[in-house]
Coordinates of N, CA and C in Angstrom, one line a residue:
M282 N 0.7 -1.3 -0.1 CA 0.0 0.1 0.0 C 1.0 1.2 0.0
D283 N 1.9 1.3 0.9 CA 2.8 2.4 0.9 C 3.5 2.6 -0.4
S284 N 3.8 1.6 -1.1 CA 4.6 1.6 -2.4 C 3.7 2.2 -3.5
Q285 N 2.2 2.1 -3.3 CA 1.3 2.6 -4.2 C 1.2 4.3 -4.1
K286 N 1.1 4.4 -2.8 CA 1.1 5.8 -2.3 C 2.5 6.7 -2.8
T287 N 3.5 6.1 -2.6 CA 4.8 6.6 -3.1 C 4.7 6.9 -4.7
Q288 N 4.4 5.8 -5.4 CA 4.2 5.8 -6.8 C 3.3 7.0 -7.2
T289 N 2.2 7.1 -6.7 CA 1.1 8.1 -6.9 C 1.8 9.5 -6.7
K290 N 2.5 9.6 -5.7 CA 3.1 11.1 -5.4 C 4.2 11.3 -6.5
I291 N 5.0 10.2 -6.9 CA 6.1 10.3 -7.9 C 5.3 10.7 -9.1
D292 N 4.2 10.0 -9.6 CA 3.6 10.3 -10.8 C 3.0 11.8 -10.8
R293 N 2.5 12.2 -9.7 CA 2.1 13.6 -9.7 C 3.1 14.7 -9.7
R294 N 4.4 14.3 -9.1 CA 5.4 15.2 -9.3 C 5.8 15.2 -10.6
A295 N 5.9 14.2 -11.3 CA 6.4 14.0 -12.6 C 5.5 14.7 -13.6
V296 N 4.1 14.6 -13.4 CA 3.1 15.6 -14.2 C 3.3 17.0 -13.9
A297 N 3.5 17.3 -12.6 CA 3.7 18.8 -12.4 C 5.0 19.3 -13.0
Q298 N 6.2 18.5 -13.0 CA 7.3 18.8 -13.6 C 7.3 19.1 -15.0
L299 N 6.5 18.1 -15.6 CA 6.2 18.0 -17.0 C 5.5 19.4 -17.5
F300 N 4.5 19.7 -16.6 CA 3.7 20.9 -17.0 C 4.6 22.1 -17.0
V301 N 5.4 22.3 -15.8 CA 6.2 23.5 -15.7 C 7.2 23.6 -16.7
F302 N 7.9 22.6 -17.2 CA 8.8 22.6 -18.1 C 8.2 22.9 -19.6
S303 N 7.0 22.3 -19.7 CA 6.4 22.6 -21.2 C 5.9 24.1 -21.1
C304 N 5.5 24.7 -20.0 CA 5.2 26.1 -20.1 C 6.3 26.9 -20.2
L305 N 7.4 26.7 -19.5 CA 8.6 27.6 -19.8 C 9.0 27.4 -21.2
L306 N 9.2 26.1 -21.6 CA 9.7 25.9 -23.0 C 8.9 26.6 -24.1
T307 N 7.6 26.5 -24.0 CA 6.8 26.9 -24.9 C 6.5 28.4 -25.0
C308 N 6.1 29.0 -23.8 CA 5.7 30.3 -23.8 C 6.9 31.2 -23.3
G309 N 7.9 30.7 -22.7 CA 9.0 31.5 -22.3 C 10.0 31.7 -23.3
C310 N 9.9 31.1 -24.4 CA 10.9 31.5 -25.5 C 10.7 32.6 -26.6
G311 N 9.7 33.3 -26.4 CA 9.3 34.3 -27.3 C 10.5 35.4 -27.5
R312 N 10.8 35.6 -28.6 CA 11.9 36.6 -28.9 C 11.4 38.0 -28.6
Q313 N 12.1 38.7 -28.0 CA 11.6 40.1 -27.6 C 12.3 41.1 -28.5
T314 N 11.8 42.1 -29.0 CA 12.4 43.2 -29.7 C 12.1 44.6 -29.1
S315 N 12.9 45.4 -29.2 CA 12.6 46.7 -28.7 C 11.7 47.6 -29.7
S316 N 11.3 48.7 -29.3 CA 10.5 49.5 -30.3 C 11.2 50.1 -31.5
T317 N 12.6 50.1 -31.0 CA 13.6 50.8 -31.9 C 14.1 49.7 -33.1
Q318 N 14.0 48.5 -32.9 CA 14.5 47.5 -33.9 C 13.5 47.4 -35.0
Q319 N 14.1 47.3 -36.2 CA 13.3 47.0 -37.3 C 13.0 45.5 -37.5
I320 N 11.8 45.2 -38.0 CA 11.5 43.8 -38.3 C 11.9 43.3 -39.6
S321 N 12.7 42.3 -39.7 CA 13.2 41.9 -41.0 C 12.5 40.6 -41.4
S322 N 12.8 40.1 -42.6 CA 12.2 38.8 -42.9 C 12.6 37.8 -42.1
L323 N 13.7 37.8 -41.5 CA 14.1 36.7 -40.5 C 13.2 36.6 -39.4
D324 N 12.6 37.7 -38.9 CA 11.7 37.7 -37.8 C 10.5 37.0 -38.2
Y325 N 10.1 37.1 -39.6 CA 8.7 36.3 -40.1 C 9.3 34.9 -39.8
D326 N 10.4 34.3 -40.2 CA 10.6 32.9 -40.0 C 10.7 32.5 -38.6
A327 N 11.1 33.4 -37.6 CA 11.2 33.2 -36.2 C 9.9 33.0 -35.7
Q328 N 8.9 33.7 -36.1 CA 7.5 33.6 -35.8 C 6.8 32.2 -36.1
K329 N 7.4 31.8 -37.5 CA 6.8 30.5 -38.0 C 7.4 29.5 -37.1
E330 N 8.8 29.6 -36.9 CA 9.5 28.5 -36.0 C 8.8 28.5 -34.6
M331 N 8.4 29.7 -34.0 CA 7.6 29.6 -32.9 C 6.5 28.8 -32.7
I332 N 5.6 29.2 -33.8 CA 4.4 28.3 -33.9 C 4.6 26.7 -34.1
E333 N 5.7 26.5 -34.9 CA 6.1 25.0 -35.1 C 6.5 24.5 -33.6
H334 N 7.1 25.4 -32.8 CA 7.5 24.9 -31.5 C 6.4 24.6 -30.5
V335 N 5.4 25.5 -30.6 CA 4.2 25.5 -29.8 C 3.3 24.4 -30.2
I336 N 3.2 24.2 -31.5 CA 2.3 23.0 -31.9 C 2.9 21.6 -32.0
G337 N 4.3 21.6 -31.9 CA 5.0 20.4 -31.9 C 5.1 19.6 -33.2
T338 N 5.0 20.4 -34.2 CA 5.3 19.7 -35.7 C 5.6 20.8 -36.6
K339 N 6.1 20.6 -37.7 CA 6.6 21.5 -38.7 C 5.3 21.8 -39.5
L340 N 5.2 23.1 -39.9 CA 4.1 23.6 -40.8 C 4.4 23.2 -42.2
P341 N 3.2 22.9 -43.0 CA 3.5 22.7 -44.3 C 4.0 23.8 -45.2
E342 N 4.6 23.7 -46.3 CA 5.1 24.8 -47.1 C 4.1 25.8 -47.5
S343 N 2.9 25.3 -47.6 CA 1.8 26.4 -48.0 C 1.4 27.2 -46.8
V344 N 1.9 27.2 -45.7 CA 1.6 28.2 -44.5 C 2.2 29.5 -44.9
R345 N 1.5 30.6 -44.5 CA 2.0 31.9 -44.8 C 1.5 32.9 -43.7
N346 N 1.9 34.0 -43.6 CA 1.5 35.0 -42.7 C 1.4 34.6 -41.1
C347 N 2.5 34.0 -40.7 CA 2.7 33.5 -39.3 C 3.0 34.6 -38.3
R348 N 2.3 34.7 -37.4 CA 2.4 35.8 -36.2 C 2.4 35.0 -34.8
Y349 N 3.1 35.3 -34.1 CA 3.0 35.0 -32.6 C 3.3 35.9 -31.6
H350 N 2.7 35.9 -30.5 CA 2.9 36.8 -29.4 C 2.7 36.1 -28.0
S351 N 3.5 36.3 -27.1 CA 3.2 35.7 -25.8 C 3.3 36.6 -24.5
K352 N 2.8 36.2 -23.4 CA 2.8 37.0 -22.2 C 2.9 36.2 -21.2
S353 N 4.0 36.2 -20.4 CA 4.2 35.7 -19.1 C 3.7 36.5 -18.0
Y354 N 3.1 35.7 -17.0 CA 2.5 36.2 -16.0 C 3.4 35.9 -14.6
G355 N 4.2 35.1 -14.8 CA 5.2 34.7 -13.8 C 4.8 33.4 -13.2
M356 N 5.7 32.8 -12.4 CA 5.4 31.4 -11.8 C 5.0 30.4 -12.8
G357 N 5.5 30.3 -14.0 CA 5.3 29.5 -15.1 C 3.9 29.6 -15.7
R358 N 3.2 30.6 -15.5 CA 1.9 30.9 -16.1 C 1.9 31.9 -17.1
S359 N 1.6 31.5 -18.3 CA 1.7 32.3 -19.5 C 0.6 32.0 -20.4
T360 N 0.4 32.9 -21.5 CA -0.2 32.7 -22.6 C 0.4 33.0 -24.0
G361 N 0.1 32.3 -25.0 CA 0.5 32.5 -26.3 C -0.5 32.6 -27.4
W362 N -0.4 33.5 -28.1 CA -1.4 33.7 -29.2 C -0.7 33.6 -30.6
G363 N -1.3 32.8 -31.6 CA -0.6 32.7 -32.9 C -1.6 32.7 -34.0
Y364 N -1.2 33.0 -35.1 CA -2.1 33.0 -36.3 C -1.2 32.5 -37.4
F365 N -1.8 31.8 -38.4 CA -1.1 31.5 -39.8 C -2.3 31.1 -40.8
E366 N -1.9 31.3 -41.9 CA -2.9 30.9 -43.0 C -2.4 29.6 -43.7
I367 N -3.3 28.7 -44.1 CA -3.0 27.4 -44.6 C -3.9 27.2 -45.7
S368 N -3.4 26.4 -46.8 CA -4.3 25.9 -47.7 C -5.3 24.8 -47.1
G369 N -6.5 25.0 -47.5 CA -7.7 24.1 -47.0 C -7.3 22.6 -47.2
A370 N -6.5 22.3 -48.3 CA -6.2 20.8 -48.4 C -5.1 20.3 -47.3
D371 N -4.2 21.2 -46.8 CA -3.2 20.9 -45.9 C -3.7 20.9 -44.3
L372 N -4.8 21.5 -44.1 CA -5.2 21.8 -42.7 C -5.6 20.5 -42.1
P373 N -6.3 19.5 -42.5 CA -6.6 18.4 -41.7 C -5.4 17.4 -41.5
A374 N -4.7 17.4 -42.4 CA -3.3 16.7 -42.3 C -2.5 17.3 -40.9
L375 N -2.4 18.5 -41.1 CA -1.7 19.3 -40.0 C -2.3 19.1 -38.6
L376 N -3.6 19.3 -38.5 CA -4.2 19.1 -37.2 C -4.1 17.6 -36.8
D377 N -4.2 16.7 -37.6 CA -4.0 15.2 -37.3 C -2.6 14.8 -37.0
A378 N -1.7 15.6 -37.5 CA -0.2 15.2 -37.3 C 0.2 15.7 -35.9
S379 N -0.2 16.8 -35.4 CA 0.2 17.4 -34.2 C -0.4 16.7 -33.0
D380 N 0.4 16.3 -32.0 CA -0.2 16.0 -30.8 C -0.6 17.1 -29.8
Y381 N -0.3 18.3 -30.3 CA -0.7 19.5 -29.3 C -1.9 20.2 -30.0
L382 N -2.4 19.8 -31.0 CA -3.6 20.5 -31.7 C -4.7 19.5 -31.7
P383 N -5.9 20.0 -31.5 CA -7.0 19.1 -31.8 C -7.2 18.3 -33.2
N384 N -7.7 17.3 -33.3 CA -8.1 16.7 -34.5 C -9.1 17.4 -35.5
A385 N -9.0 17.3 -36.7 CA -9.9 18.0 -37.5 C -11.3 17.6 -37.3
S386 N -11.6 16.5 -36.8 CA -12.9 16.0 -36.4 C -13.5 16.6 -35.2
E387 N -12.6 17.1 -34.4 CA -13.1 17.7 -33.1 C -13.6 19.3 -33.4
L388 N -13.4 19.8 -34.5 CA -13.6 21.2 -34.7 C -15.2 21.4 -34.8
G389 N -15.8 22.4 -34.1 CA -17.2 22.5 -33.9 C -17.5 23.9 -33.3
Q390 N -18.7 24.0 -32.9 CA -19.2 25.2 -32.2 C -19.0 25.0 -30.6
H391 N -18.0 25.3 -30.0 CA -17.8 25.2 -28.5 C -17.9 26.5 -27.9
P392 N -18.8 26.9 -27.1 CA -19.0 28.3 -26.6 C -17.8 28.6 -25.6
G393 N -17.3 27.8 -24.7 CA -16.1 28.2 -24.0 C -14.9 28.5 -24.7
I394 N -14.6 27.7 -25.8 CA -13.4 27.8 -26.5 C -13.6 29.0 -27.4
R395 N -14.7 29.1 -28.0 CA -14.9 30.5 -28.8 C -14.7 31.8 -27.8
F396 N -15.3 31.8 -26.7 CA -14.9 32.8 -25.7 C -13.4 32.9 -25.5
N397 N -12.7 31.9 -25.4 CA -11.1 32.1 -25.2 C -10.5 32.7 -26.4
I398 N -11.0 32.4 -27.5 CA -10.5 32.9 -28.9 C -10.9 34.3 -29.0
E399 N -12.1 34.6 -28.8 CA -12.7 35.9 -29.2 C -12.6 37.1 -28.1
K400 N -12.5 36.5 -26.8 CA -12.6 37.5 -25.8 C -11.5 37.5 -24.7
Y401 N -10.8 36.4 -24.7 CA -9.7 36.3 -23.7 C -8.7 37.4 -23.7
L402 N -8.2 37.7 -24.8 CA -7.3 38.8 -25.2 C -7.6 40.0 -24.3
E403 N -8.9 40.5 -24.5 CA -9.4 41.6 -23.8 C -9.0 41.6 -22.4
R404 N -9.3 40.5 -21.8 CA -9.1 40.3 -20.3 C -7.8 40.4 -19.7
T405 N -6.9 40.2 -20.6 CA -5.4 40.2 -20.2 C -4.8 41.5 -20.3
G406 N -5.4 42.4 -21.0 CA -5.0 43.8 -21.2 C -4.0 43.9 -22.5
E407 N -3.7 43.0 -23.0 CA -2.8 42.9 -24.1 C -3.6 43.4 -25.4
S408 N -2.8 43.9 -26.3 CA -3.4 44.5 -27.6 C -2.4 43.9 -28.7
I409 N -3.1 43.1 -29.7 CA -2.3 42.5 -30.8 C -3.1 42.9 -32.1
A410 N -2.4 43.7 -32.9 CA -2.9 44.4 -34.1 C -3.5 43.2 -35.0
W411 N -2.9 42.2 -35.1 CA -3.2 41.1 -36.1 C -4.3 40.3 -35.6
W412 N -4.6 40.2 -34.4 CA -5.5 39.4 -33.7 C -6.9 39.7 -34.1
K413 N -7.5 38.9 -35.1 CA -8.9 39.3 -35.7 C -9.6 38.2 -35.9
P414 N -9.8 37.2 -35.0 CA -10.5 36.0 -35.4 C -12.0 36.2 -36.0
L415 N -12.4 37.3 -35.6 CA -13.9 37.5 -36.1 C -13.9 37.8 -37.7
T416 N -12.8 38.0 -38.2 CA -12.8 38.2 -39.7 C -13.0 36.9 -40.5
L417 N -12.8 35.7 -39.8 CA -12.9 34.5 -40.5 C -14.3 34.1 -40.7
R418 N -14.7 33.4 -41.8 CA -15.9 33.0 -42.1 C -16.1 31.5 -41.6
N419 N -17.3 31.1 -41.3 CA -17.7 29.7 -40.9 C -16.6 29.3 -39.9
R420 N -16.4 30.0 -38.8 CA -15.5 29.7 -37.7 C -15.9 28.3 -37.0
R421 N -14.8 27.5 -36.8 CA -15.0 26.2 -36.0 C -14.0 26.3 -35.0
Y422 N -14.3 25.7 -33.7 CA -13.4 25.9 -32.6 C -13.2 24.4 -32.1
A423 N -12.0 24.2 -31.4 CA -11.8 23.0 -30.5 C -10.6 23.4 -29.6
Q424 N -10.5 22.4 -28.7 CA -9.5 22.5 -27.5 C -8.7 21.2 -27.5
K425 N -7.5 21.3 -27.2 CA -6.7 20.1 -26.8 C -5.9 20.3 -25.6
I426 N -6.2 19.5 -24.6 CA -5.5 19.7 -23.2 C -4.4 18.8 -23.4
I427 N -3.3 19.3 -23.5 CA -2.0 18.5 -23.8 C -1.4 17.8 -22.5
G428 N -1.3 16.5 -22.8 CA -0.9 15.5 -21.7 C -2.0 14.9 -21.1
S429 N -3.3 15.2 -21.5 CA -4.4 14.6 -20.8 C -4.6 13.1 -20.7
E430 N -4.1 12.6 -21.7 CA -4.2 11.1 -21.6 C -3.3 10.5 -20.6
K431 N -2.4 11.1 -20.0 CA -1.6 10.6 -18.9 C -1.9 10.9 -17.5
V432 N -3.0 11.4 -17.3 CA -3.5 11.8 -16.0 C -4.8 11.2 -15.6
T433 N -5.1 10.9 -14.4 CA -6.3 10.3 -13.9 C -7.0 11.1 -13.0
Q434 N -6.5 12.1 -12.5 CA -7.2 13.0 -11.3 C -7.7 14.3 -12.1
R435 N -8.8 14.7 -11.7 CA -9.5 15.8 -12.4 C -8.5 17.1 -12.1
F436 N -8.2 17.2 -10.8 CA -7.3 18.3 -10.4 C -6.0 18.3 -11.2
E437 N -5.5 17.1 -11.5 CA -4.2 17.2 -12.4 C -4.4 17.7 -13.7
L438 N -5.7 17.3 -14.1 CA -6.1 17.7 -15.6 C -6.2 19.2 -15.7
S439 N -6.7 19.8 -14.7 CA -6.8 21.4 -14.6 C -5.4 22.0 -14.7
M440 N -4.5 21.5 -14.3 CA -3.1 22.1 -14.3 C -2.3 21.9 -15.7
L441 N -2.8 21.2 -16.5 CA -2.1 20.9 -17.8 C -2.2 22.0 -18.8
P442 N -1.3 22.3 -19.7 CA -1.6 23.4 -20.7 C -2.6 23.0 -21.7
A443 N -3.1 24.0 -22.2 CA -4.2 23.7 -23.2 C -4.0 24.6 -24.5
M444 N -4.4 24.0 -25.5 CA -4.5 24.8 -26.8 C -5.9 25.0 -27.4
D445 N -6.2 26.3 -27.5 CA -7.6 26.5 -28.1 C -7.3 26.8 -29.6
V446 N -8.2 26.5 -30.4 CA -8.1 26.6 -31.8 C -9.3 27.2 -32.6
C447 N -9.1 28.1 -33.4 CA -10.3 28.6 -34.2 C -9.8 28.5 -35.6
V448 N -10.6 27.9 -36.5 CA -10.3 27.8 -37.8 C -11.6 28.3 -38.7
G449 N -11.2 29.1 -39.8 CA -12.1 29.6 -40.6 C -11.6 30.0 -41.9
E450 N -12.7 30.2 -42.9 CA -12.2 30.6 -44.3 C -11.8 32.1 -44.3
I451 N -10.8 32.3 -45.3 CA -10.4 33.6 -45.3 C -10.6 34.1 -46.8
R452 N -10.2 33.2 -47.8 CA -10.5 33.5 -49.3 C -10.4 32.2 -49.9
D453 N -10.9 32.0 -51.2 CA -10.7 30.9 -52.0 C -10.6 29.7 -51.2
A454 N -9.5 28.8 -51.3 CA -9.4 27.6 -50.6 C -8.3 27.8 -49.4
W455 N -8.2 29.1 -48.9 CA -7.4 29.3 -47.8 C -8.2 29.5 -46.4
M456 N -7.4 29.0 -45.5 CA -8.0 29.0 -44.0 C -7.0 29.8 -43.2
G457 N -7.8 30.5 -42.2 CA -7.0 31.2 -41.2 C -7.1 30.2 -40.0
V458 N -6.0 30.3 -39.2 CA -6.0 29.4 -37.9 C -5.4 30.3 -36.9
Y459 N -6.3 30.5 -35.9 CA -5.9 31.2 -34.6 C -5.6 30.2 -33.4
I460 N -4.5 30.4 -32.7 CA -4.3 29.5 -31.6 C -4.1 30.3 -30.2
V461 N -4.6 29.8 -29.2 CA -4.4 30.3 -27.8 C -3.8 29.3 -27.1
Y462 N -2.5 29.5 -26.6 CA -1.9 28.5 -25.8 C -1.9 28.9 -24.3
H463 N -2.6 28.1 -23.3 CA -2.6 28.5 -22.0 C -1.8 27.6 -21.3
C464 N -0.9 28.4 -20.4 CA 0.0 27.5 -19.4 C -0.5 28.0 -18.1
D465 N -1.2 27.4 -17.2 CA -1.6 27.9 -15.8 C -0.8 27.0 -14.9

């Protein structure tokens, strides 16, 4: 019985350490620029790389207009906002390839996730000029709780990072993808 309690404590510690590490790694690595620095084409690639890092997979060649912004609240708590455009043909494969994004079949009308995408930014006091999810047509939402398959306690589940996603049409066969990454 004591060995089972010890194992449970070790498992909880491992989950907590994984959570803190993933938050620091994912949201704490944003590249900061001062207001006097000019943005070059290299920064565009850095934003694409940051999104790839956050979603845990390479973006297809069709992806364009990548944007990423993060805010740290201290104590391992942070939020990251991202956006990219992708061809409609490449989107399902990308969603299904990433362990950190919901599958394409999970996209739908989820009020809580919709709120996180459309209103959460206002509550943080942040202002991001390119954050315009309401411009997408036929918006669909989903959430992925990262690492949820490895926990058994509801409390532990609430400590895991989550990825909220909004997908919608922008023009022709192109889709816009907005992501909000929460590390609490």
